[in-house]
mmCIF file with all atom_site columns, C-alpha atoms in Angstrom:
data_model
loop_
_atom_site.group_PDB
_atom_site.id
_atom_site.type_symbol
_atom_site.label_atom_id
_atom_site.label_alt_id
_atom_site.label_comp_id
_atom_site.label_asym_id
_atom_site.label_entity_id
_atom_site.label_seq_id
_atom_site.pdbx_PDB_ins_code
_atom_site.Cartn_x
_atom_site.Cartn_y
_atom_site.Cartn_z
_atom_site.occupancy
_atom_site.B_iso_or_equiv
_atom_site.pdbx_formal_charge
_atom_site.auth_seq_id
_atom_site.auth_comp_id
_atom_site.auth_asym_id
_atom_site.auth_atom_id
_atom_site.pdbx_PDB_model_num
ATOM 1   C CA . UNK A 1 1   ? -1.235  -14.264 -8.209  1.00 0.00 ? 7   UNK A CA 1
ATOM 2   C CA . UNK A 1 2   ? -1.462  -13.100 -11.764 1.00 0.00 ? 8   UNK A CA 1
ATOM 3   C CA . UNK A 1 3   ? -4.406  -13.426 -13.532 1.00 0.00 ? 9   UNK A CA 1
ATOM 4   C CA . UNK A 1 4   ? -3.192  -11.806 -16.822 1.00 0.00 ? 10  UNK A CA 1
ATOM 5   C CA . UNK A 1 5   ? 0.567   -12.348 -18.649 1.00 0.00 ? 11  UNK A CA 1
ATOM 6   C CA . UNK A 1 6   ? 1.314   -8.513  -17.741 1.00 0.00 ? 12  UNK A CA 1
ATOM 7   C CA . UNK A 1 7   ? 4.407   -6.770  -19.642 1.00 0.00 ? 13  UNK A CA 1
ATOM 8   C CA . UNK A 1 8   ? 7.256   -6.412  -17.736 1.00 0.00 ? 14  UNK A CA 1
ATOM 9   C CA . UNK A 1 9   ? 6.978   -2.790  -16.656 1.00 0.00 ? 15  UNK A CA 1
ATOM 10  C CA . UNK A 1 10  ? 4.052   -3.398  -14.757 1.00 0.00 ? 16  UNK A CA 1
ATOM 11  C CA . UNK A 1 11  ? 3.064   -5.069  -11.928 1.00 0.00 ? 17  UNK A CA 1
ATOM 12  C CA . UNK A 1 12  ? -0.117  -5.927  -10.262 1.00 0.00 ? 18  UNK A CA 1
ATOM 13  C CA . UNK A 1 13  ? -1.879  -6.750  -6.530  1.00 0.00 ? 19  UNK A CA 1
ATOM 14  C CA . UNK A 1 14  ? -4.608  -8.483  -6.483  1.00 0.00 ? 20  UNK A CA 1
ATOM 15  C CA . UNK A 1 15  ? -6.919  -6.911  -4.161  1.00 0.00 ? 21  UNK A CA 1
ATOM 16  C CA . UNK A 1 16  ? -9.599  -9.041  -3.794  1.00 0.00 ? 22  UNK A CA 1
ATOM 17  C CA . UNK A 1 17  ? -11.718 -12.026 -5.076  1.00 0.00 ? 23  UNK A CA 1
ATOM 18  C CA . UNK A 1 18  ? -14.970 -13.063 -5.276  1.00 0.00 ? 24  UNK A CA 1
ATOM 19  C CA . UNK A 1 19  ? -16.561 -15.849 -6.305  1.00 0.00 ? 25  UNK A CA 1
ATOM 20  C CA . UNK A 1 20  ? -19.796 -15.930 -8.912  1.00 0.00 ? 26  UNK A CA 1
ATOM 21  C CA . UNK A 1 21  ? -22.871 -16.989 -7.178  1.00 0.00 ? 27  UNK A CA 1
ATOM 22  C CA . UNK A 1 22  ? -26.875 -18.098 -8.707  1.00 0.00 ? 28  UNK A CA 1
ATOM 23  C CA . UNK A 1 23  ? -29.602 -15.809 -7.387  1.00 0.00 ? 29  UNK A CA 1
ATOM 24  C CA . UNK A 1 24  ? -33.226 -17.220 -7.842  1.00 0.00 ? 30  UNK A CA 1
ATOM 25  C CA . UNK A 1 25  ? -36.027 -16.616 -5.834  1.00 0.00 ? 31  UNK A CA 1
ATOM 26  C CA . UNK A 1 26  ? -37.293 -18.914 -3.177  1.00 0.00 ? 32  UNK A CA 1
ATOM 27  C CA . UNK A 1 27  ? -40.333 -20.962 -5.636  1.00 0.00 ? 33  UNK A CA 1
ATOM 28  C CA . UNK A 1 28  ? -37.846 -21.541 -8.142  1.00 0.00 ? 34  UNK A CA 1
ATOM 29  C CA . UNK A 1 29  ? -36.735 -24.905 -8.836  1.00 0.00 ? 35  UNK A CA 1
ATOM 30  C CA . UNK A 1 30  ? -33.180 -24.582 -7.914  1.00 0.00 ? 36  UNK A CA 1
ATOM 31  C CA . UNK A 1 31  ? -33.671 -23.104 -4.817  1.00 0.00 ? 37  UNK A CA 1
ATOM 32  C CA . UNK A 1 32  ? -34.376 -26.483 -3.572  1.00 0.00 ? 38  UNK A CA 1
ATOM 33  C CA . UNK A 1 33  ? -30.862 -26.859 -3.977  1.00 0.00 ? 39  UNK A CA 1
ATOM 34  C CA . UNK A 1 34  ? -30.234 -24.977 -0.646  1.00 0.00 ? 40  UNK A CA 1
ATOM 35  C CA . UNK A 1 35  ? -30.849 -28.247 1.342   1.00 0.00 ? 41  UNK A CA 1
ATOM 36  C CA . UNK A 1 36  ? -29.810 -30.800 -0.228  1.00 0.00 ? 42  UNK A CA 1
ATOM 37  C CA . UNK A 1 37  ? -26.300 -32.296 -0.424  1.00 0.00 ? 43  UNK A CA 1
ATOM 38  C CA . UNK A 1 38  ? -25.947 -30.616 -4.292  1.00 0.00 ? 44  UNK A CA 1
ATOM 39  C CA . UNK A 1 39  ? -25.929 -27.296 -3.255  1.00 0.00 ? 45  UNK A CA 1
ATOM 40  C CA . UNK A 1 40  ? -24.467 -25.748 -6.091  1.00 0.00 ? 46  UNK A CA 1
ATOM 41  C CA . UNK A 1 41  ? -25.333 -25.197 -9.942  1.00 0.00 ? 47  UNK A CA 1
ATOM 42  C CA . UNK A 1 42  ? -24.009 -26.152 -12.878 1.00 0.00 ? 48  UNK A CA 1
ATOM 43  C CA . UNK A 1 43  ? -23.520 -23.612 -15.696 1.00 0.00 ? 49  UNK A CA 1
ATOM 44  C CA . UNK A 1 44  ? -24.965 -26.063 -18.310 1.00 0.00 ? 50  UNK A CA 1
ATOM 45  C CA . UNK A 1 45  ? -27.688 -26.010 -16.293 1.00 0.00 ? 51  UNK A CA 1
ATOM 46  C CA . UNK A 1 46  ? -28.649 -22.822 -16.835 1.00 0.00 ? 52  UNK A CA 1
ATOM 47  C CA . UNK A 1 47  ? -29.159 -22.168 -20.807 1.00 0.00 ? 53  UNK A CA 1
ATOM 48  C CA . UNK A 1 48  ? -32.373 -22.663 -20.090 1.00 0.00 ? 54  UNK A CA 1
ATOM 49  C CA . UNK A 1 49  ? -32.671 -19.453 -18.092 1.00 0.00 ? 55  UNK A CA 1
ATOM 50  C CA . UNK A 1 50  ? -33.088 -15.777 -18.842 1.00 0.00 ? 56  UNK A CA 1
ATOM 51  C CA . UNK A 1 51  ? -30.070 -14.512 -17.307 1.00 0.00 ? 57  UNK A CA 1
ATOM 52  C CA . UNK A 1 52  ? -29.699 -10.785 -15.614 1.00 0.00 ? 58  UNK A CA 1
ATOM 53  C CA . UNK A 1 53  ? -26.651 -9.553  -14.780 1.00 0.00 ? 59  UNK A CA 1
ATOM 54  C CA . UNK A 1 54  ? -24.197 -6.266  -14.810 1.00 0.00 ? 60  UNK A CA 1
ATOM 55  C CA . UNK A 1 55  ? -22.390 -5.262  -17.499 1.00 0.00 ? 61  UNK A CA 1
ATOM 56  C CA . UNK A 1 56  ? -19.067 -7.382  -18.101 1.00 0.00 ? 62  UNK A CA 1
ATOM 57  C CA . UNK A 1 57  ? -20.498 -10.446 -17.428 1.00 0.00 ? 63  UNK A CA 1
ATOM 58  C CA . UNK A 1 58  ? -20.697 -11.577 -20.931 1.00 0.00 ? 64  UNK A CA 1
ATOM 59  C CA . UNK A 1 59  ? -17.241 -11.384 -21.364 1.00 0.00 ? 65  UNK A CA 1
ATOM 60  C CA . UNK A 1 60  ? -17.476 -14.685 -19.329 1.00 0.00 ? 66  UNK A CA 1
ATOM 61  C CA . UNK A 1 61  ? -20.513 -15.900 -19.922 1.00 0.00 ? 67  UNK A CA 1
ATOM 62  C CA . UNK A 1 62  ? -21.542 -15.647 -23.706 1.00 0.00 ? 68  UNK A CA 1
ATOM 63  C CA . UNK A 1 63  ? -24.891 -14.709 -24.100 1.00 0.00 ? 69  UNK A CA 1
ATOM 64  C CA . UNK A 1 64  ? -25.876 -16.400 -27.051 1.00 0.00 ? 70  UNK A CA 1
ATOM 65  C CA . UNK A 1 65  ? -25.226 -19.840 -25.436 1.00 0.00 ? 71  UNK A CA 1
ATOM 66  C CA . UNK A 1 66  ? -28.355 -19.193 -22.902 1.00 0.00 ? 72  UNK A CA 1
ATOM 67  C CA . UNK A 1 67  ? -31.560 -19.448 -24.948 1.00 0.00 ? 73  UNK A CA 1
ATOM 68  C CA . UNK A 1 68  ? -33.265 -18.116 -22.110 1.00 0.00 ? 74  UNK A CA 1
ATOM 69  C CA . UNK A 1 69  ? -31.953 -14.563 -23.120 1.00 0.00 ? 75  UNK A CA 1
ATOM 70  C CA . UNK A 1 70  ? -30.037 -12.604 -21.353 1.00 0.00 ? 76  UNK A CA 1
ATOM 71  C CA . UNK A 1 71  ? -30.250 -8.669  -19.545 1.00 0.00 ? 77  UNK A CA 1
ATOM 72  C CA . UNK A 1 72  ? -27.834 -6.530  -18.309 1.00 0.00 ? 78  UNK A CA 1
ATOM 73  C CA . UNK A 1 73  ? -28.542 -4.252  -15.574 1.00 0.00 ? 79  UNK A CA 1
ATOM 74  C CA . UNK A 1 74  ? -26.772 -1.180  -14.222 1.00 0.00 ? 80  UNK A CA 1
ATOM 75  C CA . UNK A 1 75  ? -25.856 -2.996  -10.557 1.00 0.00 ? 81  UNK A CA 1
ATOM 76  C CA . UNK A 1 76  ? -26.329 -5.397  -7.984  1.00 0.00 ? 82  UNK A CA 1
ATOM 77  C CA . UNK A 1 77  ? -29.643 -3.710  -6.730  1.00 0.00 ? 83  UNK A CA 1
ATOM 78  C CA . UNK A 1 78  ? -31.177 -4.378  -10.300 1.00 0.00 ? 84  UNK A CA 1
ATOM 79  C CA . UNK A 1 79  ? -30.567 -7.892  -10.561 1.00 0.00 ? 85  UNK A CA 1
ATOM 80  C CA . UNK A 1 80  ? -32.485 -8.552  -7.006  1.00 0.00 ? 86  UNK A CA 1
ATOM 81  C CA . UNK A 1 81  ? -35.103 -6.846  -8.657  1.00 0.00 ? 87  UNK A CA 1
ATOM 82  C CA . UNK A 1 82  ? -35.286 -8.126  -11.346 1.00 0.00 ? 88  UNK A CA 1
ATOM 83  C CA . UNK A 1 83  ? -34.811 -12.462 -9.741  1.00 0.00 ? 89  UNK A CA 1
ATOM 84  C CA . UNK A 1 84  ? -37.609 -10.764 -6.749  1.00 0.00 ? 90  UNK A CA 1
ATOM 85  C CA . UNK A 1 85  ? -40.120 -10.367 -9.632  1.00 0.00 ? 91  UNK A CA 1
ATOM 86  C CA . UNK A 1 86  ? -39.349 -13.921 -11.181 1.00 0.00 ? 92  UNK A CA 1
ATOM 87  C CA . UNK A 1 87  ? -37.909 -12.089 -14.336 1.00 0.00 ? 93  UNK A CA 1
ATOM 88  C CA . UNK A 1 88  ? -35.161 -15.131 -14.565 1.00 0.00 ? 94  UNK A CA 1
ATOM 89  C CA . UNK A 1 89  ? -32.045 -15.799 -12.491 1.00 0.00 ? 95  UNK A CA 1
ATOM 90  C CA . UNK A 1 90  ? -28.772 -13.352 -11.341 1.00 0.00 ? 96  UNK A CA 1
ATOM 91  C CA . UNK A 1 91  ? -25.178 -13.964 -12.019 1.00 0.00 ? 97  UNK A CA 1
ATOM 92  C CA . UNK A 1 92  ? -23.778 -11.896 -9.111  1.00 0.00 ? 98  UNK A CA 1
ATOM 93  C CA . UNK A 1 93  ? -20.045 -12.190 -7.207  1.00 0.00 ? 99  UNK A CA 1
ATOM 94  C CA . UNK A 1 94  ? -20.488 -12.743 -3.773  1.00 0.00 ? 100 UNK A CA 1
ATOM 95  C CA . UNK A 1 95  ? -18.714 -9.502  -2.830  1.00 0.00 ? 101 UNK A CA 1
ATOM 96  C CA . UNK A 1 96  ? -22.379 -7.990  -4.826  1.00 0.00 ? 102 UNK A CA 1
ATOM 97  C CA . UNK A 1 97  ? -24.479 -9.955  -3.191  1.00 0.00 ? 103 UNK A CA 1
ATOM 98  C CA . UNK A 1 98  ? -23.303 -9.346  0.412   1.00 0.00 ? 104 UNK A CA 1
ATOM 99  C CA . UNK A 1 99  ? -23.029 -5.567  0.189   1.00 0.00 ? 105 UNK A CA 1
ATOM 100 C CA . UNK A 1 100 ? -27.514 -4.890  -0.998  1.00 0.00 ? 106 UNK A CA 1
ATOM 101 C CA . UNK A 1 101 ? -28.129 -8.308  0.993   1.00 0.00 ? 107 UNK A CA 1
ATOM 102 C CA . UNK A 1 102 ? -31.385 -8.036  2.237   1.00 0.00 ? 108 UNK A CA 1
ATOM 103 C CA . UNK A 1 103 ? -33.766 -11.133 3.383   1.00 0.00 ? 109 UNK A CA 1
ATOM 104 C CA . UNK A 1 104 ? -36.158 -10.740 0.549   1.00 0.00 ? 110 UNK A CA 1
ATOM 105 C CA . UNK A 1 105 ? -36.213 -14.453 -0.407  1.00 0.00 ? 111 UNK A CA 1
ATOM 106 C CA . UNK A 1 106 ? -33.392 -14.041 -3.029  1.00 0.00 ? 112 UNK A CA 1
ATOM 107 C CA . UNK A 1 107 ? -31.232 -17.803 -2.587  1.00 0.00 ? 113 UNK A CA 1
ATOM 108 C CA . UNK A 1 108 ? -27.781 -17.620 -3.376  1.00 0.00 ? 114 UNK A CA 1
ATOM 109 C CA . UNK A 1 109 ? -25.771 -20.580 -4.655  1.00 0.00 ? 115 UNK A CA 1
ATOM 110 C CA . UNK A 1 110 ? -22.420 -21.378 -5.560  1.00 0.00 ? 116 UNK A CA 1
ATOM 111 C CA . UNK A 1 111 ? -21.682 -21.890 -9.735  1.00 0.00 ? 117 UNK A CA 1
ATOM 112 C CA . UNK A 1 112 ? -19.801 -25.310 -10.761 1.00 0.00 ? 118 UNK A CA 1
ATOM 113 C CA . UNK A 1 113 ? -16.994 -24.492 -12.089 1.00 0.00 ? 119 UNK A CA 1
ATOM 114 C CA . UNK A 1 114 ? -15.905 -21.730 -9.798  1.00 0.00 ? 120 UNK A CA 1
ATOM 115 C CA . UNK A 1 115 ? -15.293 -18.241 -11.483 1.00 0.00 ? 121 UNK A CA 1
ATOM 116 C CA . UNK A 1 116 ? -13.759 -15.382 -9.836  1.00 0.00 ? 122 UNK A CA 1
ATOM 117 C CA . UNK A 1 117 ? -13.687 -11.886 -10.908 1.00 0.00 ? 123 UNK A CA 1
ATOM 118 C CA . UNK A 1 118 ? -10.455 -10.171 -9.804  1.00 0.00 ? 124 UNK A CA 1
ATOM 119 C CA . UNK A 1 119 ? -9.469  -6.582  -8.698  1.00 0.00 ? 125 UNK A CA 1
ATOM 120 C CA . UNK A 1 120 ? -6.301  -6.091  -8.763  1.00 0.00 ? 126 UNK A CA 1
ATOM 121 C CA . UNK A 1 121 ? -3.887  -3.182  -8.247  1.00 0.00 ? 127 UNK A CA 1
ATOM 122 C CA . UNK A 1 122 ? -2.181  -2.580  -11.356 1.00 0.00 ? 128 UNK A CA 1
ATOM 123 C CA . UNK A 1 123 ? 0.798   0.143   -11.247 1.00 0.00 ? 129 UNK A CA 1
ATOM 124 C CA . UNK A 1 124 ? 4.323   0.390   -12.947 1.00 0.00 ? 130 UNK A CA 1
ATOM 125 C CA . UNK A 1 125 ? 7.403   -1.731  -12.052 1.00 0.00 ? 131 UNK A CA 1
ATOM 126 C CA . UNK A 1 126 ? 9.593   1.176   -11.429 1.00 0.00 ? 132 UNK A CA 1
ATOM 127 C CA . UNK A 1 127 ? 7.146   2.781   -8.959  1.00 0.00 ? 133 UNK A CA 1
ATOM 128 C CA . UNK A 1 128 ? 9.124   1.373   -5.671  1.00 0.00 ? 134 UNK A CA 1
ATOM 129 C CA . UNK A 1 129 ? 5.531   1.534   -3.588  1.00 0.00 ? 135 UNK A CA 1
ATOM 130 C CA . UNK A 1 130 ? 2.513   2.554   -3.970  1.00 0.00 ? 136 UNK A CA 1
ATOM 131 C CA . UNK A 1 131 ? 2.163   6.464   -2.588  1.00 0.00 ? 137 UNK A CA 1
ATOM 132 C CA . UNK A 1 132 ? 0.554   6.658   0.873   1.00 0.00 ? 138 UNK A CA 1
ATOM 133 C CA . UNK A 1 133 ? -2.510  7.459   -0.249  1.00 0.00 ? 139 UNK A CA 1
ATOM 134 C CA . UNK A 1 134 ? -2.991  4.791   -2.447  1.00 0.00 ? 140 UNK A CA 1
ATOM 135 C CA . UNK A 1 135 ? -1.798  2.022   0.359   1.00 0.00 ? 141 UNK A CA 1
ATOM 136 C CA . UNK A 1 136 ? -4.375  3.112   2.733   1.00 0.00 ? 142 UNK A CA 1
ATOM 137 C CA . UNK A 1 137 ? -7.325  2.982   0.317   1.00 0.00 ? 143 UNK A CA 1
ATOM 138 C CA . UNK A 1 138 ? -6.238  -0.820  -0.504  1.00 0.00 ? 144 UNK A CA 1
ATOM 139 C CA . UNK A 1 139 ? -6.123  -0.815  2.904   1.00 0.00 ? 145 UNK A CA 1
ATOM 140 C CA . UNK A 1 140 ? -9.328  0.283   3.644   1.00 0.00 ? 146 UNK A CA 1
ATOM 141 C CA . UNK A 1 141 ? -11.133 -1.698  0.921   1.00 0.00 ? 147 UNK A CA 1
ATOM 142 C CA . UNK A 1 142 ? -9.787  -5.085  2.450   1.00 0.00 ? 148 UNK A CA 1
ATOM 143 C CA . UNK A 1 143 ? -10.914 -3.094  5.955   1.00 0.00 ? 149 UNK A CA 1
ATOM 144 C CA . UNK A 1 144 ? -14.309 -2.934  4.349   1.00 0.00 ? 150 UNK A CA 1
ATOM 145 C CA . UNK A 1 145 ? -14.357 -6.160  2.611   1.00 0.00 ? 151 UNK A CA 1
ATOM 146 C CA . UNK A 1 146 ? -13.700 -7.903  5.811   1.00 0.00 ? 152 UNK A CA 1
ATOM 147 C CA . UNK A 1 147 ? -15.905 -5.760  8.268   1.00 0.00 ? 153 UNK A CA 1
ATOM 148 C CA . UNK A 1 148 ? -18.561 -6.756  5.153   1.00 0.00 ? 154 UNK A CA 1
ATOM 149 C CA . UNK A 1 149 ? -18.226 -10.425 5.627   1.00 0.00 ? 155 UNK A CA 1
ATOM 150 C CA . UNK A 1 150 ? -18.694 -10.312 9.331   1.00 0.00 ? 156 UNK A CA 1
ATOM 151 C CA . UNK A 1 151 ? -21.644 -8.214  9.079   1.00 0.00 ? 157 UNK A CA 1
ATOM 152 C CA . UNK A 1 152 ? -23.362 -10.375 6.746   1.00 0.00 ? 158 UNK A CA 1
ATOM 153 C CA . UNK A 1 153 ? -22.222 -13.141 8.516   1.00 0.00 ? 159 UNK A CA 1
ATOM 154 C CA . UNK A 1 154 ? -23.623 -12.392 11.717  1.00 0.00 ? 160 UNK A CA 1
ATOM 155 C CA . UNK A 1 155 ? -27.390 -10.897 9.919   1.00 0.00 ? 161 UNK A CA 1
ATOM 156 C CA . UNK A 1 156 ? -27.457 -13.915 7.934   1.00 0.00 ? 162 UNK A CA 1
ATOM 157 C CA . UNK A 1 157 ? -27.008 -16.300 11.388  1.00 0.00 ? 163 UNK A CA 1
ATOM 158 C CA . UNK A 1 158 ? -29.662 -13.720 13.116  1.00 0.00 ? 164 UNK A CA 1
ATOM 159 C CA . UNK A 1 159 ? -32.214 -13.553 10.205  1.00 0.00 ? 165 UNK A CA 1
ATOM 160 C CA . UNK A 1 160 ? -32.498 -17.354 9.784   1.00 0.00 ? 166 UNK A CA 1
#
């Protein structure tokens, strides 16, 4: 799958995708969310909001539109910080989320729409393959990705 109209000469693999998810903390209002049959958020719904998030994040999401304000924060780590002290709420992929997950009281829930961010793989056409080296690191990121997801998974299952 393309995501971007590449020129001709080059072609790219997408490596993996990850879905945007809300972080608030546990006495915020949409947190109530978790249980009910509307567990998701709307993006209108959260101009309101001061919004934290890394760096490249306002390429989607304009930051003018939230009159909440917004920060941006050097990684993943900062934004739990920042939702754990009730500073506003995080715009985080999942992939983010699931690698510092830690049950501090942070809720996750989906966005409405759905946005992805994308890595992808992006080398010249007349490269046949991808040198060895390169085919087992995409090999060991979807290695990781996936022993991620079953890790999280089962701590989630265990921690609730």
């Amino acid at each position: 799958e393309n995501i971007l109209a590449l020129p001709r000469s080059i072609k790219s693999e997408l490596l993996l995708r990850s879905d945007i998810l809300v972080l608030c903390t546990s006495q915020h209002p949409l947190a109530k969310r978790r249980t009910s049959k509307r567990a998701w958020v709307d993006i209108s719904e959260l101009l309101d909001e001061q919004i934290i998030a890394r760096p490249g994040y306002e390429t989607v999401f304009p930051p003018e539109l939230f009159r909440g304000g917004w920060v941006t924060v050097a990684n993943a780590g900062d934004i739990h910080g920042y939702v754990r002290l009730g500073l506003g709420v995080g715009l985080n992929t999942r992939l983010g989320y699931e690698v510092i997950y830690i049950p501090d009281g942070i809720i996750p829930l989906p966005l409405r729409p759905s946005i992805y961010f994308s890595w992808c793989l992006v080398t010249p056409k007349k490269q046949f393959l991808p040198d060895q080296v390169t085919r087992n690191f995409v090999q060991e990121l979807r290695e990781f990705y996936i022993a991620l997801r079953t890790k999280w998974v089962t701590t989630k299952v265990s921690t609730q």
